[in-house]
Amino acid sequence: MEMASLMQVLHQLPRPEDPNLILGPHTSDDAGVYRIDEGRALVVTVDFFPPIVDDPYLFGQIATANALSDVYAMGGTPLVATTVVCFPKDLPVIVLSDILQGSCDKLKEAGAVIGGGHTINDREIKYGLSVTGIVEPERMITSSGAKSGDTLILTKPIGAGVVTTALKAGRISTEDAADTLESMKRLNNVASRIMVETGVNACTDVTGFGLLGHLYEMLSASGLAAIIEAESIPIFNHATTLVRKRRNRPAAIWTNGEFLSPHVRLSESVDSSVELLLYDPQTSGGLLISVGEERKDTLLERLRREGVDAKPIGMVVEKEGEWTIEVR
Ligand code: CO
Ligand code: CO
Ligand code: CO
């Protein structure tokens, strides 16, 4: 769904009255948080979508890493998941069993289990999970705590929407997309644990609204702005070349850009391919972390030491002009 219409619909929902609902549908966070006692709260979230790759096992892994990501973005630990499956009558059932195998393997890696699920017939496959995790309310990280002077850190490259669009159409090989596929199936668990241990101000995961969409949500939640250095943004192999061809651009590049561009100020020096990729919808994207100056070096060093290729991409600043995001 487009960003503007989704926000409108969510804001029209009646305000939940249960005081134990710490985080509900009126914030930009993708997960809900429900307090069960003094020191514990449940994190609940759901994500499902049609295959973005042809290999069913890989699709199961990616869909699962993606669904778990909203729990990790809050600094939570996933516990149990239920599957959401749409499956065509005329497809061999081995396809479904491969998707589920990929999914189970990823959940196992995450230390979580499948608790059940629901399947319906549909013309097109869709797969995903509803995930329940746990978080200490005091240590929970949301998208709304960013502070002026924070460094913004991104833990995975962008461009997955473009690369998978080209891959599905056979315009690049699986080998050429290897870094993208590897990244999409990677859990955000290590990055999540390290950010909780280090202490950060805000976090969100980068998915369908693209890097700038999720950054915009984070900044709006705290009334701040950001300056992003285009050259420092990590991008998947071949994405910059692929995005130059219109046919490789997922439709959401256009809808995200249309909604966000009034809030973005772009320097002339920014390459037009990079500009498009800023709006590219991601699947199982990285964490976008807003961390205070005094902790940023520790965070980056620890992330890198544990194999997370995190990059600082810009800074949070006071909002002074019309724009919320400056890209230079
Ligand atoms: Co989500
Ligand atoms: Co999310
Ligand atoms: Co059922």
GROMACS .gro file of C-alpha atoms and ligand atoms in nm:
model
  331
    1MET     CA    1   0.000   0.000   0.000
    2GLU     CA    2   0.118   0.352  -0.064
    3MET     CA    3   0.269   0.529   0.231
    4ALA     CA    4   0.024   0.821   0.237
    5SER     CA    5  -0.293   0.608   0.220
    6LEU     CA    6  -0.165   0.363   0.480
    7MET     CA    7  -0.086   0.641   0.727
    8GLN     CA    8  -0.433   0.789   0.672
    9VAL     CA    9  -0.611   0.458   0.734
   10LEU     CA   10  -0.410   0.385   1.050
   11HIS     CA   11  -0.480   0.727   1.197
   12GLN     CA   12  -0.853   0.680   1.151
   13LEU     CA   13  -0.852   0.369   1.372
   14PRO     CA   14  -1.008   0.423   1.713
   15ARG     CA   15  -0.748   0.479   1.989
   16PRO     CA   16  -0.692   0.157   2.183
   17GLU     CA   17  -0.796   0.195   2.548
   18ASP     CA   18  -0.591  -0.082   2.709
   19PRO     CA   19  -0.304   0.082   2.905
   20ASN     CA   20  -0.093  -0.229   2.862
   21LEU     CA   21  -0.067  -0.158   2.490
   22ILE     CA   22   0.260   0.036   2.503
   23LEU     CA   23   0.291   0.067   2.127
   24GLY     CA   24  -0.009   0.045   1.896
   25PRO     CA   25  -0.114   0.122   1.539
   26HIS     CA   26  -0.082   0.498   1.580
   27THR     CA   27   0.296   0.502   1.574
   28SER     CA   28   0.510   0.430   1.269
   29ASP     CA   29   0.657   0.118   1.430
   30ASP     CA   30   0.555  -0.200   1.246
   31ALA     CA   31   0.516  -0.407   1.560
   32GLY     CA   32   0.277  -0.373   1.851
   33VAL     CA   33   0.405  -0.399   2.208
   34TYR     CA   34   0.187  -0.529   2.490
   35ARG     CA   35   0.299  -0.530   2.854
   36ILE     CA   36   0.240  -0.858   3.038
   37ASP     CA   37   0.407  -0.768   3.368
   38GLU     CA   38   0.656  -0.522   3.518
   39GLY     CA   39   0.962  -0.637   3.329
   40ARG     CA   40   0.821  -0.799   3.018
   41ALA     CA   41   0.621  -0.708   2.710
   42LEU     CA   42   0.519  -0.904   2.403
   43VAL     CA   43   0.618  -0.776   2.058
   44VAL     CA   44   0.370  -0.883   1.788
   45THR     CA   45   0.406  -0.836   1.414
   46VAL     CA   46   0.300  -0.989   1.082
   47ASP     CA   47   0.448  -0.972   0.731
   48PHE     CA   48   0.370  -1.171   0.417
   49PHE     CA   49   0.411  -1.123   0.042
   50PRO     CA   50   0.439  -1.300  -0.296
   51PRO     CA   51   0.768  -1.469  -0.392
   52ILE     CA   52   1.049  -1.228  -0.478
   53VAL     CA   53   1.276  -1.512  -0.586
   54ASP     CA   54   1.200  -1.835  -0.779
   55ASP     CA   55   1.370  -2.074  -0.539
   56PRO     CA   56   1.103  -2.175  -0.280
   57TYR     CA   57   1.352  -2.266  -0.007
   58LEU     CA   58   1.528  -1.931  -0.043
   59PHE     CA   59   1.195  -1.749  -0.051
   60GLY     CA   60   1.100  -1.916   0.279
   61GLN     CA   61   1.428  -1.802   0.433
   62ILE     CA   62   1.391  -1.443   0.310
   63ALA     CA   63   1.023  -1.411   0.410
   64THR     CA   64   1.114  -1.535   0.757
   65ALA     CA   65   1.416  -1.310   0.805
   66ASN     CA   66   1.191  -1.025   0.693
   67ALA     CA   67   0.907  -1.109   0.933
   68LEU     CA   68   1.145  -1.146   1.228
   69SER     CA   69   1.307  -0.813   1.149
   70ASP     CA   70   1.032  -0.600   1.307
   71VAL     CA   71   1.099  -0.774   1.640
   72TYR     CA   72   1.474  -0.720   1.605
   73ALA     CA   73   1.426  -0.353   1.516
   74MET     CA   74   1.271  -0.302   1.861
   75GLY     CA   75   1.551  -0.485   2.036
   76GLY     CA   76   1.322  -0.782   2.107
   77THR     CA   77   1.377  -1.158   2.098
   78PRO     CA   78   1.146  -1.367   1.877
   79LEU     CA   79   0.984  -1.666   2.049
   80VAL     CA   80   0.710  -1.820   1.837
   81ALA     CA   81   0.562  -1.765   1.491
   82THR     CA   82   0.251  -1.873   1.301
   83THR     CA   83   0.257  -1.907   0.924
   84VAL     CA   84   0.034  -1.717   0.682
   85VAL     CA   85   0.007  -1.911   0.356
   86CYS     CA   86  -0.176  -1.849   0.027
   87PHE     CA   87  -0.119  -2.137  -0.212
   88PRO     CA   88  -0.262  -2.226  -0.558
   89LYS     CA   89  -0.448  -2.559  -0.594
   90ASP     CA   90  -0.260  -2.655  -0.909
   91LEU     CA   91   0.095  -2.617  -0.776
   92PRO     CA   92   0.290  -2.922  -0.656
   93VAL     CA   93   0.289  -2.935  -0.276
   94ILE     CA   94   0.668  -2.983  -0.274
   95VAL     CA   95   0.691  -2.610  -0.343
   96LEU     CA   96   0.511  -2.534  -0.018
   97SER     CA   97   0.715  -2.787   0.172
   98ASP     CA   98   1.038  -2.621   0.047
   99ILE     CA   99   0.913  -2.276   0.151
  100LEU     CA  100   0.830  -2.410   0.497
  101GLN     CA  101   1.165  -2.584   0.524
  102GLY     CA  102   1.349  -2.259   0.450
  103SER     CA  103   1.128  -2.084   0.699
  104CYS     CA  104   1.182  -2.343   0.976
  105ASP     CA  105   1.558  -2.335   0.923
  106LYS     CA  106   1.563  -1.955   0.962
  107LEU     CA  107   1.343  -1.968   1.271
  108LYS     CA  108   1.575  -2.225   1.421
  109GLU     CA  109   1.870  -1.996   1.358
  110ALA     CA  110   1.672  -1.724   1.536
  111GLY     CA  111   1.597  -1.952   1.829
  112ALA     CA  112   1.222  -1.936   1.758
  113VAL     CA  113   0.965  -2.201   1.664
  114ILE     CA  114   0.653  -2.238   1.449
  115GLY     CA  115   0.344  -2.265   1.665
  116GLY     CA  116   0.089  -2.321   1.388
  117GLY     CA  117  -0.048  -2.140   1.090
  118HIS     CA  118  -0.323  -2.096   0.837
  119THR     CA  119  -0.338  -2.180   0.465
  120ILE     CA  120  -0.590  -2.073   0.200
  121ASN     CA  121  -0.619  -2.133  -0.172
  122ASP     CA  122  -0.521  -1.837  -0.383
  123ARG     CA  123  -0.413  -1.779  -0.742
  124GLU     CA  124  -0.069  -1.661  -0.637
  125ILE     CA  125   0.165  -1.788  -0.364
  126LYS     CA  126   0.205  -1.563  -0.066
  127TYR     CA  127   0.401  -1.653   0.242
  128GLY     CA  128   0.485  -1.487   0.568
  129LEU     CA  129   0.464  -1.510   0.942
  130SER     CA  130   0.302  -1.356   1.241
  131VAL     CA  131   0.580  -1.337   1.497
  132THR     CA  132   0.556  -1.298   1.872
  133GLY     CA  133   0.864  -1.191   2.061
  134ILE     CA  134   0.952  -1.055   2.399
  135VAL     CA  135   1.117  -0.731   2.508
  136GLU     CA  136   1.199  -0.554   2.833
  137PRO     CA  137   0.985  -0.237   2.818
  138GLU     CA  138   1.272  -0.034   2.970
  139ARG     CA  139   1.518  -0.142   2.702
  140MET     CA  140   1.277  -0.137   2.408
  141ILE     CA  141   1.393   0.066   2.108
  142THR     CA  142   1.136   0.244   1.891
  143SER     CA  143   1.149   0.458   1.579
  144SER     CA  144   1.077   0.772   1.778
  145GLY     CA  145   1.374   0.844   2.006
  146ALA     CA  146   1.622   1.005   1.762
  147LYS     CA  147   1.811   1.311   1.891
  148SER     CA  148   1.978   1.599   1.714
  149GLY     CA  149   2.347   1.520   1.672
  150ASP     CA  150   2.289   1.145   1.639
  151THR     CA  151   2.472   0.946   1.374
  152LEU     CA  152   2.258   0.734   1.142
  153ILE     CA  153   2.389   0.385   1.083
  154LEU     CA  154   2.263   0.140   0.821
  155THR     CA  155   2.340  -0.231   0.859
  156LYS     CA  156   2.261  -0.362   0.506
  157PRO     CA  157   2.296  -0.213   0.157
  158ILE     CA  158   1.995  -0.090  -0.046
  159GLY     CA  159   1.881  -0.177  -0.400
  160ALA     CA  160   1.718  -0.515  -0.333
  161GLY     CA  161   1.392  -0.411  -0.502
  162VAL     CA  162   1.570  -0.331  -0.827
  163VAL     CA  163   1.795  -0.637  -0.818
  164THR     CA  164   1.508  -0.881  -0.749
  165THR     CA  165   1.291  -0.718  -1.019
  166ALA     CA  166   1.569  -0.774  -1.272
  167LEU     CA  167   1.636  -1.124  -1.141
  168LYS     CA  168   1.271  -1.233  -1.172
  169ALA     CA  169   1.267  -1.111  -1.532
  170GLY     CA  170   1.588  -1.302  -1.606
  171ARG     CA  171   1.785  -0.986  -1.678
  172ILE     CA  172   2.061  -1.077  -1.434
  173SER     CA  173   2.191  -1.412  -1.312
  174THR     CA  174   2.160  -1.555  -0.962
  175GLU     CA  175   2.539  -1.522  -0.936
  176ASP     CA  176   2.517  -1.150  -1.009
  177ALA     CA  177   2.248  -1.114  -0.742
  178ALA     CA  178   2.435  -1.327  -0.487
  179ASP     CA  179   2.521  -1.045  -0.247
  180THR     CA  180   2.160  -0.921  -0.248
  181LEU     CA  181   2.015  -1.270  -0.187
  182GLU     CA  182   2.268  -1.341   0.087
  183SER     CA  183   2.181  -1.015   0.258
  184MET     CA  184   1.802  -1.064   0.237
  185LYS     CA  185   1.818  -1.401   0.408
  186ARG     CA  186   2.048  -1.271   0.681
  187LEU     CA  187   1.883  -1.213   1.019
  188ASN     CA  188   1.908  -0.874   1.188
  189ASN     CA  189   1.962  -1.058   1.519
  190VAL     CA  190   2.329  -0.976   1.571
  191ALA     CA  191   2.282  -0.607   1.488
  192SER     CA  192   1.983  -0.599   1.721
  193ARG     CA  193   2.165  -0.754   2.015
  194ILE     CA  194   2.463  -0.523   1.975
  195MET     CA  195   2.250  -0.209   1.955
  196VAL     CA  196   2.060  -0.305   2.271
  197GLU     CA  197   2.386  -0.375   2.456
  198THR     CA  198   2.549  -0.053   2.335
  199GLY     CA  199   2.246   0.169   2.388
  200VAL     CA  200   2.096   0.362   2.094
  201ASN     CA  201   1.826   0.627   2.064
  202ALA     CA  202   1.603   0.492   1.785
  203CYS     CA  203   1.581   0.216   1.527
  204THR     CA  204   1.362   0.099   1.243
  205ASP     CA  205   1.412  -0.165   0.976
  206VAL     CA  206   1.425  -0.062   0.611
  207THR     CA  207   1.152  -0.231   0.406
  208GLY     CA  208   0.880  -0.131   0.158
  209PHE     CA  209   0.901   0.246   0.193
  210GLY     CA  210   1.269   0.244   0.106
  211LEU     CA  211   1.559   0.404   0.294
  212LEU     CA  212   1.416   0.755   0.278
  213GLY     CA  213   1.061   0.644   0.364
  214HIS     CA  214   1.164   0.472   0.684
  215LEU     CA  215   1.408   0.751   0.769
  216TYR     CA  216   1.128   1.003   0.717
  217GLU     CA  217   0.902   0.810   0.957
  218MET     CA  218   1.178   0.808   1.217
  219LEU     CA  219   1.247   1.180   1.182
  220SER     CA  220   0.879   1.281   1.180
  221ALA     CA  221   0.827   1.087   1.502
  222SER     CA  222   1.075   1.315   1.678
  223GLY     CA  223   1.025   1.640   1.480
  224LEU     CA  224   1.382   1.636   1.349
  225ALA     CA  225   1.565   1.641   1.016
  226ALA     CA  226   1.869   1.461   0.875
  227ILE     CA  227   2.159   1.516   0.640
  228ILE     CA  228   2.253   1.208   0.439
  229GLU     CA  229   2.583   1.165   0.254
  230ALA     CA  230   2.492   0.997  -0.076
  231GLU     CA  231   2.842   0.855  -0.128
  232SER     CA  232   2.838   0.675   0.202
  233ILE     CA  233   2.520   0.475   0.134
  234PRO     CA  234   2.597   0.105   0.078
  235ILE     CA  235   2.440  -0.030  -0.245
  236PHE     CA  236   2.411  -0.389  -0.371
  237ASN     CA  237   2.623  -0.494  -0.671
  238HIS     CA  238   2.469  -0.403  -1.009
  239ALA     CA  239   2.179  -0.204  -0.855
  240THR     CA  240   2.316   0.133  -0.970
  241THR     CA  241   2.340   0.012  -1.331
  242LEU     CA  242   2.011  -0.179  -1.328
  243VAL     CA  243   1.805   0.112  -1.195
  244ARG     CA  244   1.893   0.322  -1.501
  245LYS     CA  245   1.656   0.103  -1.703
  246ARG     CA  246   1.295   0.185  -1.626
  247ARG     CA  247   1.185  -0.180  -1.659
  248ASN     CA  248   1.399  -0.277  -1.360
  249ARG     CA  249   1.230  -0.028  -1.129
  250PRO     CA  250   0.964  -0.165  -0.893
  251ALA     CA  251   0.649   0.050  -0.896
  252ALA     CA  252   0.708   0.151  -0.534
  253ILE     CA  253   1.013   0.357  -0.636
  254TRP     CA  254   0.766   0.588  -0.803
  255THR     CA  255   0.499   0.589  -0.528
  256ASN     CA  256   0.756   0.627  -0.248
  257GLY     CA  257   0.928   0.908  -0.439
  258GLU     CA  258   0.603   1.086  -0.511
  259PHE     CA  259   0.510   1.092  -0.142
  260LEU     CA  260   0.855   1.171  -0.006
  261SER     CA  261   1.018   1.406  -0.254
  262PRO     CA  262   0.846   1.721  -0.115
  263HIS     CA  263   1.030   1.649   0.213
  264VAL     CA  264   1.367   1.585   0.051
  265ARG     CA  265   1.630   1.835  -0.059
  266LEU     CA  266   1.874   1.686  -0.304
  267SER     CA  267   2.213   1.834  -0.401
  268GLU     CA  268   2.287   1.850  -0.772
  269SER     CA  269   2.595   1.639  -0.713
  270VAL     CA  270   2.385   1.333  -0.621
  271ASP     CA  271   2.388   1.073  -0.897
  272SER     CA  272   2.038   1.016  -1.041
  273SER     CA  273   2.070   0.636  -1.004
  274VAL     CA  274   2.147   0.676  -0.635
  275GLU     CA  275   1.851   0.912  -0.603
  276LEU     CA  276   1.616   0.642  -0.737
  277LEU     CA  277   1.765   0.379  -0.508
  278LEU     CA  278   1.688   0.595  -0.204
  279TYR     CA  279   1.320   0.517  -0.274
  280ASP     CA  280   1.371   0.152  -0.371
  281PRO     CA  281   1.149  -0.081  -0.161
  282GLN     CA  282   1.356  -0.331   0.038
  283THR     CA  283   1.269  -0.680   0.153
  284SER     CA  284   1.440  -0.794   0.471
  285GLY     CA  285   1.646  -0.474   0.469
  286GLY     CA  286   1.889  -0.361   0.734
  287LEU     CA  287   1.839  -0.177   1.058
  288LEU     CA  288   1.856   0.202   1.043
  289ILE     CA  289   1.993   0.306   1.380
  290SER     CA  290   2.011   0.652   1.535
  291VAL     CA  291   2.291   0.655   1.791
  292GLY     CA  292   2.439   0.928   2.011
  293GLU     CA  293   2.783   1.073   1.930
  294GLU     CA  294   2.941   0.922   2.243
  295ARG     CA  295   2.840   0.567   2.148
  296LYS     CA  296   2.866   0.561   1.772
  297ASP     CA  297   3.228   0.443   1.749
  298THR     CA  298   3.169   0.161   1.996
  299LEU     CA  299   2.856   0.056   1.808
  300LEU     CA  300   3.027   0.056   1.468
  301GLU     CA  301   3.330  -0.126   1.596
  302ARG     CA  302   3.125  -0.396   1.769
  303LEU     CA  303   2.898  -0.442   1.468
  304ARG     CA  304   3.194  -0.487   1.236
  305ARG     CA  305   3.375  -0.717   1.473
  306GLU     CA  306   3.072  -0.947   1.476
  307GLY     CA  307   3.039  -0.948   1.098
  308VAL     CA  308   2.772  -0.681   1.041
  309ASP     CA  309   2.883  -0.453   0.758
  310ALA     CA  310   2.736  -0.137   0.911
  311LYS     CA  311   2.794   0.208   0.759
  312PRO     CA  312   2.739   0.557   0.896
  313ILE     CA  313   2.528   0.739   0.634
  314GLY     CA  314   2.450   1.076   0.787
  315MET     CA  315   2.341   1.278   1.087
  316VAL     CA  316   2.025   1.384   1.264
  317VAL     CA  317   1.988   1.763   1.289
  318GLU     CA  318   1.732   2.018   1.410
  319LYS     CA  319   1.454   2.076   1.160
  320GLU     CA  320   1.498   2.432   1.036
  321GLY     CA  321   1.391   2.444   0.674
  322GLU     CA  322   1.101   2.304   0.475
  323TRP     CA  323   1.283   1.981   0.408
  324THR     CA  324   1.317   1.687   0.647
  325ILE     CA  325   1.594   1.504   0.465
  326GLU     CA  326   1.886   1.664   0.285
  327VAL     CA  327   2.085   1.433   0.059
  328ARG     CA  328   2.419   1.571  -0.054
  329CO      CO  329   0.669  -0.521   0.888
  330CO      CO  330   0.953  -0.281   0.984
  331CO      CO  331  -0.680  -2.161   1.083
   0.00000   0.00000   0.00000
